[in-house]
Amino acid sequence: MKLTIRPILQADELFLWEMLYQALYVPEGHSPFPRDIVQQPEIAQYVQGWGQLNDEGLIACDDEMPVGAVWIRRMRGYGFVDDDTPELSIALLPGYRGQGIGTHLMKELFAILQGRFKALSLSVSKENPSLLLYQRLGFEVVRDDGSSVTMKRVFV
């Protein structure tokens, strides 16, 4: 694998929609969501109209083919904590998970955002194995709704 990381471009919006779909956690043994679920307003807001002020993100490519993305956006999404804290989203194509690519993407984005924002937030299902990744990268639980948690990572 020849992995490269590059900024998300306006032309990547279609790939971001795919990443948004891939970011939806489906527990083992459950059927995947219908693809049009990403058009629901509460989910679509994570990508719709990409390129707004403070939208920022990175794409991982395997020999120039996009395979994953991490991005932030200020909005009132599932992981909202306050108006100053952007929410982070991340996803990889299934065949690229568990190889450290997500960790690499997030660390690269953290380096870019350091000094621009005081913190980042996200929402994750308590059953999602990615919860451990987020904890390892400094995210801490700030709200627990029973099935999912809202986490926040403060930049030092």
PDB file of N, CA and C in Angstrom, residues 22-87:
ATOM      1  N   GLN A  22     -20.223   5.336   5.508  1.00  0.00           N
ATOM      2  CA  GLN A  22     -19.346   4.359   6.154  1.00  0.00           C
ATOM      3  C   GLN A  22     -19.154   4.664   7.642  1.00  0.00           C
ATOM      4  N   ALA A  23     -19.323   5.921   8.030  1.00  0.00           N
ATOM      5  CA  ALA A  23     -19.149   6.324   9.435  1.00  0.00           C
ATOM      6  C   ALA A  23     -20.303   5.870  10.323  1.00  0.00           C
ATOM      7  N   LEU A  24     -21.415   5.473   9.717  1.00  0.00           N
ATOM      8  CA  LEU A  24     -22.569   5.032  10.505  1.00  0.00           C
ATOM      9  C   LEU A  24     -22.300   3.628  11.036  1.00  0.00           C
ATOM     10  N   TYR A  25     -22.238   3.519  12.336  1.00  0.00           N
ATOM     11  CA  TYR A  25     -21.893   2.241  12.962  1.00  0.00           C
ATOM     12  C   TYR A  25     -23.051   1.252  12.875  1.00  0.00           C
ATOM     13  N   VAL A  26     -22.750   0.063  12.366  1.00  0.00           N
ATOM     14  CA  VAL A  26     -23.712  -1.030  12.289  1.00  0.00           C
ATOM     15  C   VAL A  26     -23.172  -2.169  13.157  1.00  0.00           C
ATOM     16  N   PRO A  27     -23.854  -2.486  14.259  1.00  0.00           N
ATOM     17  CA  PRO A  27     -23.371  -3.575  15.122  1.00  0.00           C
ATOM     18  C   PRO A  27     -23.321  -4.907  14.377  1.00  0.00           C
ATOM     19  N   GLU A  28     -22.412  -5.745  14.798  1.00  0.00           N
ATOM     20  CA  GLU A  28     -22.244  -7.086  14.222  1.00  0.00           C
ATOM     21  C   GLU A  28     -23.592  -7.813  14.199  1.00  0.00           C
ATOM     22  N   GLY A  29     -23.905  -8.415  13.062  1.00  0.00           N
ATOM     23  CA  GLY A  29     -25.129  -9.186  12.935  1.00  0.00           C
ATOM     24  C   GLY A  29     -26.356  -8.381  12.546  1.00  0.00           C
ATOM     25  N   HIS A  30     -26.219  -7.052  12.443  1.00  0.00           N
ATOM     26  CA  HIS A  30     -27.337  -6.202  12.039  1.00  0.00           C
ATOM     27  C   HIS A  30     -27.222  -5.855  10.555  1.00  0.00           C
ATOM     28  N   SER A  31     -28.345  -5.590   9.931  1.00  0.00           N
ATOM     29  CA  SER A  31     -28.355  -5.192   8.524  1.00  0.00           C
ATOM     30  C   SER A  31     -27.858  -3.759   8.389  1.00  0.00           C
ATOM     31  N   PRO A  32     -27.137  -3.459   7.300  1.00  0.00           N
ATOM     32  CA  PRO A  32     -26.684  -2.084   7.088  1.00  0.00           C
ATOM     33  C   PRO A  32     -27.876  -1.147   6.861  1.00  0.00           C
ATOM     34  N   PHE A  33     -27.636   0.121   7.103  1.00  0.00           N
ATOM     35  CA  PHE A  33     -28.663   1.137   6.864  1.00  0.00           C
ATOM     36  C   PHE A  33     -28.911   1.266   5.365  1.00  0.00           C
ATOM     37  N   PRO A  34     -30.111   1.691   4.968  1.00  0.00           N
ATOM     38  CA  PRO A  34     -30.313   2.007   3.548  1.00  0.00           C
ATOM     39  C   PRO A  34     -29.410   3.188   3.186  1.00  0.00           C
ATOM     40  N   ARG A  35     -28.894   3.214   1.977  1.00  0.00           N
ATOM     41  CA  ARG A  35     -27.936   4.250   1.579  1.00  0.00           C
ATOM     42  C   ARG A  35     -28.519   5.662   1.663  1.00  0.00           C
ATOM     43  N   ASP A  36     -29.822   5.802   1.462  1.00  0.00           N
ATOM     44  CA  ASP A  36     -30.400   7.153   1.479  1.00  0.00           C
ATOM     45  C   ASP A  36     -30.526   7.741   2.888  1.00  0.00           C
ATOM     46  N   ILE A  37     -30.106   7.001   3.911  1.00  0.00           N
ATOM     47  CA  ILE A  37     -30.159   7.528   5.275  1.00  0.00           C
ATOM     48  C   ILE A  37     -29.316   8.795   5.405  1.00  0.00           C
ATOM     49  N   VAL A  38     -28.267   8.908   4.596  1.00  0.00           N
ATOM     50  CA  VAL A  38     -27.397  10.089   4.691  1.00  0.00           C
ATOM     51  C   VAL A  38     -28.092  11.361   4.209  1.00  0.00           C
ATOM     52  N   GLN A  39     -29.257  11.217   3.586  1.00  0.00           N
ATOM     53  CA  GLN A  39     -30.007  12.396   3.145  1.00  0.00           C
ATOM     54  C   GLN A  39     -30.900  12.971   4.242  1.00  0.00           C
ATOM     55  N   GLN A  40     -31.039  12.245   5.356  1.00  0.00           N
ATOM     56  CA  GLN A  40     -31.805  12.792   6.473  1.00  0.00           C
ATOM     57  C   GLN A  40     -31.069  14.013   7.000  1.00  0.00           C
ATOM     58  N   PRO A  41     -31.779  15.123   7.237  1.00  0.00           N
ATOM     59  CA  PRO A  41     -31.128  16.392   7.598  1.00  0.00           C
ATOM     60  C   PRO A  41     -30.134  16.304   8.757  1.00  0.00           C
ATOM     61  N   GLU A  42     -30.463  15.530   9.788  1.00  0.00           N
ATOM     62  CA  GLU A  42     -29.564  15.448  10.948  1.00  0.00           C
ATOM     63  C   GLU A  42     -28.253  14.732  10.614  1.00  0.00           C
ATOM     64  N   ILE A  43     -28.245  13.945   9.544  1.00  0.00           N
ATOM     65  CA  ILE A  43     -27.030  13.260   9.107  1.00  0.00           C
ATOM     66  C   ILE A  43     -26.376  14.036   7.960  1.00  0.00           C
ATOM     67  N   ALA A  44     -27.173  14.507   7.026  1.00  0.00           N
ATOM     68  CA  ALA A  44     -26.653  15.223   5.851  1.00  0.00           C
ATOM     69  C   ALA A  44     -25.831  16.453   6.237  1.00  0.00           C
ATOM     70  N   GLN A  45     -26.147  17.081   7.368  1.00  0.00           N
ATOM     71  CA  GLN A  45     -25.439  18.297   7.763  1.00  0.00           C
ATOM     72  C   GLN A  45     -23.930  18.087   7.937  1.00  0.00           C
ATOM     73  N   TYR A  46     -23.494  16.848   8.069  1.00  0.00           N
ATOM     74  CA  TYR A  46     -22.074  16.567   8.238  1.00  0.00           C
ATOM     75  C   TYR A  46     -21.276  16.783   6.946  1.00  0.00           C
ATOM     76  N   VAL A  47     -21.960  16.780   5.797  1.00  0.00           N
ATOM     77  CA  VAL A  47     -21.272  16.907   4.507  1.00  0.00           C
ATOM     78  C   VAL A  47     -21.897  17.970   3.605  1.00  0.00           C
ATOM     79  N   GLN A  48     -23.187  18.141   3.674  1.00  0.00           N
ATOM     80  CA  GLN A  48     -23.908  18.998   2.732  1.00  0.00           C
ATOM     81  C   GLN A  48     -23.269  20.384   2.623  1.00  0.00           C
ATOM     82  N   GLY A  49     -23.012  20.805   1.387  1.00  0.00           N
ATOM     83  CA  GLY A  49     -22.420  22.118   1.146  1.00  0.00           C
ATOM     84  C   GLY A  49     -20.978  22.218   1.614  1.00  0.00           C
ATOM     85  N   TRP A  50     -20.243  21.121   1.502  1.00  0.00           N
ATOM     86  CA  TRP A  50     -18.853  21.089   1.973  1.00  0.00           C
ATOM     87  C   TRP A  50     -18.066  22.270   1.407  1.00  0.00           C
ATOM     88  N   GLY A  51     -17.208  22.831   2.247  1.00  0.00           N
ATOM     89  CA  GLY A  51     -16.348  23.934   1.841  1.00  0.00           C
ATOM     90  C   GLY A  51     -16.697  25.234   2.553  1.00  0.00           C
ATOM     91  N   GLN A  52     -17.526  25.147   3.587  1.00  0.00           N
ATOM     92  CA  GLN A  52     -17.892  26.337   4.351  1.00  0.00           C
ATOM     93  C   GLN A  52     -16.716  26.787   5.207  1.00  0.00           C
ATOM     94  N   LEU A  53     -16.808  28.017   5.726  1.00  0.00           N
ATOM     95  CA  LEU A  53     -15.782  28.542   6.613  1.00  0.00           C
ATOM     96  C   LEU A  53     -15.557  27.557   7.764  1.00  0.00           C
ATOM     97  N   ASN A  54     -14.326  27.235   8.044  1.00  0.00           N
ATOM     98  CA  ASN A  54     -13.895  26.312   9.104  1.00  0.00           C
ATOM     99  C   ASN A  54     -14.110  24.837   8.789  1.00  0.00           C
ATOM    100  N   ASP A  55     -14.653  24.478   7.615  1.00  0.00           N
ATOM    101  CA  ASP A  55     -14.652  23.073   7.204  1.00  0.00           C
ATOM    102  C   ASP A  55     -13.202  22.713   6.917  1.00  0.00           C
ATOM    103  N   GLU A  56     -12.773  21.619   7.468  1.00  0.00           N
ATOM    104  CA  GLU A  56     -11.374  21.207   7.300  1.00  0.00           C
ATOM    105  C   GLU A  56     -11.320  19.692   7.327  1.00  0.00           C
ATOM    106  N   GLY A  57     -10.450  19.110   6.526  1.00  0.00           N
ATOM    107  CA  GLY A  57     -10.336  17.668   6.573  1.00  0.00           C
ATOM    108  C   GLY A  57      -9.234  17.128   5.691  1.00  0.00           C
ATOM    109  N   LEU A  58      -9.005  15.841   5.862  1.00  0.00           N
ATOM    110  CA  LEU A  58      -7.954  15.146   5.135  1.00  0.00           C
ATOM    111  C   LEU A  58      -8.493  13.853   4.545  1.00  0.00           C
ATOM    112  N   ILE A  59      -7.922  13.467   3.433  1.00  0.00           N
ATOM    113  CA  ILE A  59      -8.271  12.206   2.783  1.00  0.00           C
ATOM    114  C   ILE A  59      -7.026  11.335   2.717  1.00  0.00           C
ATOM    115  N   ALA A  60      -7.182  10.063   3.036  1.00  0.00           N
ATOM    116  CA  ALA A  60      -6.113   9.072   2.871  1.00  0.00           C
ATOM    117  C   ALA A  60      -6.329   8.389   1.529  1.00  0.00           C
ATOM    118  N   CYS A  61      -5.264   8.280   0.765  1.00  0.00           N
ATOM    119  CA  CYS A  61      -5.334   7.635  -0.540  1.00  0.00           C
ATOM    120  C   CYS A  61      -4.347   6.480  -0.594  1.00  0.00           C
ATOM    121  N   ASP A  62      -4.773   5.402  -1.207  1.00  0.00           N
ATOM    122  CA  ASP A  62      -3.912   4.263  -1.492  1.00  0.00           C
ATOM    123  C   ASP A  62      -3.619   4.329  -2.982  1.00  0.00           C
ATOM    124  N   ASP A  63      -2.388   4.725  -3.307  1.00  0.00           N
ATOM    125  CA  ASP A  63      -1.997   4.892  -4.709  1.00  0.00           C
ATOM    126  C   ASP A  63      -3.004   5.770  -5.456  1.00  0.00           C
ATOM    127  N   GLU A  64      -3.339   6.898  -4.854  1.00  0.00           N
ATOM    128  CA  GLU A  64      -4.224   7.944  -5.391  1.00  0.00           C
ATOM    129  C   GLU A  64      -5.717   7.621  -5.316  1.00  0.00           C
ATOM    130  N   MET A  65      -6.090   6.411  -4.885  1.00  0.00           N
ATOM    131  CA  MET A  65      -7.505   6.082  -4.708  1.00  0.00           C
ATOM    132  C   MET A  65      -7.921   6.435  -3.267  1.00  0.00           C
ATOM    133  N   PRO A  66      -8.907   7.322  -3.089  1.00  0.00           N
ATOM    134  CA  PRO A  66      -9.354   7.666  -1.733  1.00  0.00           C
ATOM    135  C   PRO A  66      -9.886   6.439  -0.994  1.00  0.00           C
ATOM    136  N   VAL A  67      -9.412   6.271   0.256  1.00  0.00           N
ATOM    137  CA  VAL A  67      -9.832   5.116   1.050  1.00  0.00           C
ATOM    138  C   VAL A  67     -10.358   5.506   2.428  1.00  0.00           C
ATOM    139  N   GLY A  68     -10.201   6.768   2.811  1.00  0.00           N
ATOM    140  CA  GLY A  68     -10.675   7.207   4.117  1.00  0.00           C
ATOM    141  C   GLY A  68     -10.614   8.709   4.234  1.00  0.00           C
ATOM    142  N   ALA A  69     -11.329   9.235   5.216  1.00  0.00           N
ATOM    143  CA  ALA A  69     -11.343  10.684   5.428  1.00  0.00           C
ATOM    144  C   ALA A  69     -11.606  10.998   6.886  1.00  0.00           C
ATOM    145  N   VAL A  70     -11.083  12.130   7.308  1.00  0.00           N
ATOM    146  CA  VAL A  70     -11.384  12.703   8.614  1.00  0.00           C
ATOM    147  C   VAL A  70     -11.693  14.170   8.364  1.00  0.00           C
ATOM    148  N   TRP A  71     -12.756  14.666   8.991  1.00  0.00           N
ATOM    149  CA  TRP A  71     -13.120  16.052   8.749  1.00  0.00           C
ATOM    150  C   TRP A  71     -13.815  16.644   9.972  1.00  0.00           C
ATOM    151  N   ILE A  72     -13.781  17.980  10.029  1.00  0.00           N
ATOM    152  CA  ILE A  72     -14.464  18.690  11.104  1.00  0.00           C
ATOM    153  C   ILE A  72     -15.418  19.708  10.506  1.00  0.00           C
ATOM    154  N   ARG A  73     -16.422  20.010  11.290  1.00  0.00           N
ATOM    155  CA  ARG A  73     -17.395  21.028  10.896  1.00  0.00           C
ATOM    156  C   ARG A  73     -18.059  21.549  12.159  1.00  0.00           C
ATOM    157  N   ARG A  74     -18.285  22.844  12.194  1.00  0.00           N
ATOM    158  CA  ARG A  74     -19.060  23.435  13.290  1.00  0.00           C
ATOM    159  C   ARG A  74     -20.529  23.283  12.946  1.00  0.00           C
ATOM    160  N   MET A  75     -21.258  22.632  13.827  1.00  0.00           N
ATOM    161  CA  MET A  75     -22.688  22.389  13.608  1.00  0.00           C
ATOM    162  C   MET A  75     -23.280  21.855  14.899  1.00  0.00           C
ATOM    163  N   ARG A  76     -24.551  21.690  14.898  1.00  0.00           N
ATOM    164  CA  ARG A  76     -25.237  21.097  16.048  1.00  0.00           C
ATOM    165  C   ARG A  76     -25.600  19.659  15.701  1.00  0.00           C
ATOM    166  N   GLY A  77     -24.566  18.813  15.670  1.00  0.00           N
ATOM    167  CA  GLY A  77     -24.731  17.416  15.325  1.00  0.00           C
ATOM    168  C   GLY A  77     -24.872  16.553  16.570  1.00  0.00           C
ATOM    169  N   TYR A  78     -24.695  15.275  16.369  1.00  0.00           N
ATOM    170  CA  TYR A  78     -24.833  14.314  17.473  1.00  0.00           C
ATOM    171  C   TYR A  78     -23.785  14.528  18.564  1.00  0.00           C
ATOM    172  N   GLY A  79     -22.618  15.047  18.191  1.00  0.00           N
ATOM    173  CA  GLY A  79     -21.543  15.259  19.151  1.00  0.00           C
ATOM    174  C   GLY A  79     -21.378  16.709  19.567  1.00  0.00           C
ATOM    175  N   PHE A  80     -22.428  17.512  19.425  1.00  0.00           N
ATOM    176  CA  PHE A  80     -22.348  18.939  19.756  1.00  0.00           C
ATOM    177  C   PHE A  80     -22.065  19.145  21.240  1.00  0.00           C
ATOM    178  N   VAL A  81     -21.090  20.018  21.531  1.00  0.00           N
ATOM    179  CA  VAL A  81     -20.832  20.413  22.918  1.00  0.00           C
ATOM    180  C   VAL A  81     -20.990  21.916  23.120  1.00  0.00           C
ATOM    181  N   ASP A  82     -20.576  22.719  22.147  1.00  0.00           N
ATOM    182  CA  ASP A  82     -20.781  24.168  22.202  1.00  0.00           C
ATOM    183  C   ASP A  82     -20.481  24.756  20.822  1.00  0.00           C
ATOM    184  N   ASP A  83     -20.838  26.029  20.637  1.00  0.00           N
ATOM    185  CA  ASP A  83     -20.703  26.664  19.323  1.00  0.00           C
ATOM    186  C   ASP A  83     -19.258  26.831  18.856  1.00  0.00           C
ATOM    187  N   ASP A  84     -18.299  26.781  19.775  1.00  0.00           N
ATOM    188  CA  ASP A  84     -16.895  26.983  19.411  1.00  0.00           C
ATOM    189  C   ASP A  84     -16.146  25.683  19.121  1.00  0.00           C
ATOM    190  N   THR A  85     -16.775  24.555  19.372  1.00  0.00           N
ATOM    191  CA  THR A  85     -16.092  23.264  19.230  1.00  0.00           C
ATOM    192  C   THR A  85     -16.599  22.532  17.989  1.00  0.00           C
ATOM    193  N   PRO A  86     -15.737  22.387  16.973  1.00  0.00           N
ATOM    194  CA  PRO A  86     -16.152  21.630  15.789  1.00  0.00           C
ATOM    195  C   PRO A  86     -16.296  20.143  16.115  1.00  0.00           C
ATOM    196  N   GLU A  87     -17.156  19.503  15.349  1.00  0.00           N
ATOM    197  CA  GLU A  87     -17.367  18.067  15.515  1.00  0.00           C
ATOM    198  C   GLU A  87     -16.549  17.308  14.479  1.00  0.00           C
TER     199      GLU A  87
END
